[in-house]
XYZ file of N, CA and C in Angstrom:
246
model
N 0.827 -1.182 0.000
C 0.000 0.000 0.000
C 0.877 1.254 0.000
N 1.926 1.238 0.785
C 2.824 2.392 0.822
C 3.475 2.611 -0.544
N 3.805 1.519 -1.228
C 4.363 1.628 -2.573
C 3.367 2.230 -3.558
N 2.087 1.874 -3.414
C 1.055 2.430 -4.298
C 0.876 3.918 -4.055
N 0.953 4.337 -2.796
C 0.847 5.768 -2.485
C 2.042 6.522 -3.072
N 3.242 5.967 -2.884
C 4.440 6.615 -3.433
C 4.378 6.684 -4.957
N 3.933 5.615 -5.593
C 3.812 5.614 -7.055
C 2.782 6.635 -7.524
N 1.674 6.738 -6.817
C 0.647 7.721 -7.173
C 1.159 9.149 -7.071
N 1.906 9.432 -6.006
C 2.481 10.771 -5.844
C 3.483 11.049 -6.953
N 4.360 10.084 -7.238
C 5.341 10.264 -8.310
C 4.664 10.440 -9.666
N 3.582 9.723 -9.900
C 2.846 9.857 -11.151
C 2.300 11.267 -11.310
N 1.671 11.776 -10.263
C 1.088 13.118 -10.321
C 2.184 14.171 -10.487
N 3.274 14.059 -9.749
C 4.367 15.035 -9.846
C 5.010 14.989 -11.224
N 5.234 13.794 -11.757
C 5.857 13.659 -13.073
C 4.972 14.243 -14.167
N 3.700 13.917 -14.158
C 2.785 14.461 -15.163
C 2.699 15.971 -15.028
N 2.703 16.472 -13.807
C 2.637 17.915 -13.576
C 3.886 18.616 -14.127
N 5.049 17.999 -13.993
C 6.292 18.603 -14.492
C 6.387 18.544 -16.018
N 5.923 17.452 -16.605
C 6.081 17.248 -18.042
C 4.985 17.953 -18.849
N 3.729 17.742 -18.471
C 2.620 18.270 -19.261
C 1.837 19.376 -18.575
N 2.146 19.695 -17.371
C 1.366 20.692 -16.638
C 0.270 20.015 -15.832
N -0.503 20.818 -15.148
C -1.549 20.286 -14.264
C -2.557 19.458 -15.054
N -2.825 18.248 -14.556
C -3.755 17.361 -15.239
C -4.629 16.648 -14.224
N -5.931 16.732 -14.411
C -6.834 15.992 -13.541
C -6.815 14.503 -13.866
N -6.370 14.150 -15.065
C -6.268 12.732 -15.413
C -5.221 12.018 -14.563
N -4.141 12.712 -14.218
C -3.116 12.109 -13.354
C -3.679 11.855 -11.962
N -4.457 12.793 -11.448
C -5.090 12.591 -10.142
C -6.084 11.436 -10.208
N -6.848 11.359 -11.267
C -7.811 10.276 -11.419
C -7.096 8.928 -11.498
N -5.983 8.872 -12.219
C -5.215 7.624 -12.322
C -4.650 7.226 -10.960
N -4.167 8.204 -10.181
C -3.627 7.905 -8.860
C -4.726 7.396 -7.929
N -5.898 7.987 -7.986
C -7.015 7.542 -7.152
C -7.437 6.134 -7.544
N -7.520 5.860 -8.827
C -7.872 4.520 -9.296
C -6.829 3.499 -8.850
N -5.556 3.847 -8.922
C -4.479 2.969 -8.471
C -4.637 2.651 -6.980
N -4.946 3.663 -6.174
C -5.110 3.431 -4.738
C -6.341 2.575 -4.433
N -7.411 2.751 -5.182
C -8.599 1.905 -4.985
C -8.286 0.449 -5.308
N -7.545 0.219 -6.379
C -7.180 -1.152 -6.764
C -6.237 -1.767 -5.729
N -5.280 -0.969 -5.232
C -4.335 -1.480 -4.237
C -5.018 -1.740 -2.897
N -6.103 -1.021 -2.605
C -6.806 -1.157 -1.332
C -7.776 -2.339 -1.323
N -8.162 -2.852 -2.453
C -9.176 -3.909 -2.531
C -8.832 -5.152 -1.695
N -7.597 -5.670 -1.707
C -7.319 -6.845 -0.874
C -7.484 -6.588 0.626
N -7.227 -5.366 1.070
C -7.388 -5.038 2.489
C -8.845 -5.168 2.922
N -9.763 -4.858 2.048
C -11.173 -4.893 2.401
C -11.707 -6.314 2.543
N -10.974 -7.298 2.021
C -11.404 -8.697 2.104
C -10.765 -9.451 3.263
N -9.913 -8.806 4.052
C -9.233 -9.468 5.161
C -10.071 -9.311 6.425
N -11.032 -10.204 6.585
C -11.970 -10.144 7.700
C -11.742 -11.310 8.649
N -12.167 -11.127 9.880
C -12.116 -12.199 10.871
C -13.028 -13.324 10.409
N -12.536 -14.578 10.390
C -13.386 -15.680 9.942
C -14.531 -15.998 10.909
N -14.424 -15.563 12.155
C -15.465 -15.854 13.141
C -16.595 -14.835 13.101
N -16.244 -13.545 13.211
C -17.294 -12.524 13.324
C -17.410 -11.621 12.103
N -16.418 -11.628 11.208
C -16.488 -10.841 9.982
C -15.957 -9.426 10.077
N -15.424 -9.013 11.242
C -14.883 -7.654 11.379
C -13.589 -7.539 10.584
N -13.435 -6.424 9.867
C -12.231 -6.199 9.080
C -11.059 -5.933 10.024
N -9.904 -6.552 9.738
C -8.748 -6.468 10.621
C -7.985 -5.158 10.478
N -8.232 -4.380 9.436
C -7.504 -3.135 9.231
C -8.206 -1.921 9.826
N -9.473 -2.040 10.186
C -10.222 -0.907 10.715
C -10.018 -0.794 12.221
N -9.717 0.422 12.673
C -9.624 0.736 14.094
C -10.675 1.806 14.371
N -11.878 1.403 14.638
C -12.975 2.355 14.789
C -13.328 2.932 13.433
N -13.208 4.251 13.303
C -13.486 4.884 12.012
C -12.223 5.039 11.172
N -11.072 4.669 11.710
C -9.800 4.824 11.013
C -9.360 3.508 10.375
N -8.621 3.608 9.276
C -8.030 2.453 8.607
C -6.522 2.613 8.688
N -5.845 1.562 9.134
C -4.390 1.592 9.250
C -3.790 0.562 8.297
N -2.514 0.720 7.910
C -1.936 -0.187 6.899
C -1.473 -1.538 7.431
N -1.684 -1.851 8.701
C -1.317 -3.161 9.226
C -2.528 -3.759 9.938
N -2.735 -5.062 9.795
C -3.923 -5.685 10.402
C -3.726 -5.973 11.891
N -4.836 -6.119 12.596
C -4.797 -6.574 13.989
C -4.345 -8.021 14.022
N -3.632 -8.391 15.066
C -3.292 -9.809 15.254
C -4.402 -10.533 15.993
N -5.114 -9.788 16.832
C -6.239 -10.324 17.592
C -7.474 -9.519 17.203
N -8.563 -10.196 16.880
C -9.805 -9.508 16.529
C -10.309 -8.745 17.747
N -10.600 -7.476 17.571
C -11.063 -6.646 18.676
C -12.512 -6.924 19.044
N -13.261 -7.568 18.162
C -14.665 -7.847 18.453
C -14.837 -9.187 19.183
N -14.229 -10.254 18.641
C -14.471 -11.578 19.227
C -13.248 -12.179 19.920
N -12.061 -11.587 19.746
C -10.866 -12.066 20.432
C -10.121 -13.188 19.736
N -10.487 -13.542 18.523
C -9.814 -14.629 17.804
C -8.412 -14.201 17.376
N -7.461 -15.137 17.457
C -6.097 -14.892 16.993
C -6.097 -14.975 15.469
N -5.886 -13.850 14.797
C -5.939 -13.802 13.334
C -4.644 -14.257 12.676
N -3.584 -14.468 13.459
C -2.316 -14.906 12.873
C -2.262 -16.427 12.716
N -3.172 -17.153 13.357
C -3.169 -18.607 13.216
C -3.815 -19.018 11.899
N -3.395 -20.158 11.397
C -3.965 -20.657 10.140
C -5.375 -21.162 10.405
N -6.295 -20.922 9.468
C -7.651 -21.438 9.656
C -7.652 -22.967 9.564
N -8.581 -23.625 10.262
C -8.634 -25.094 10.187
C -9.023 -25.562 8.797
N -8.421 -26.661 8.355
C -8.735 -27.222 7.037
C -9.796 -28.289 7.196
N -10.756 -28.211 6.310
C -11.841 -29.206 6.333
C -11.658 -30.152 5.155
N -11.937 -31.402 5.400
C -11.939 -32.326 4.276
C -11.004 -33.427 4.353
């Protein structure tokens, strides 16, 4: 995620230096960040479904190791069935 943010900033700065101010560069950077953020939104606790990256109303770039809602250890491997 940090790499996507850095790439987005570099993209906007480079386009601004070469071609001047462009809203297309901002749109491309926003789209890049949305695509990079998609896997974070799917990392939920298998027991209660709470997202591991959300801390109240804030989102941080590292997941919880322990679910704050149900207390499950999120670093352990899920049980295999079959």
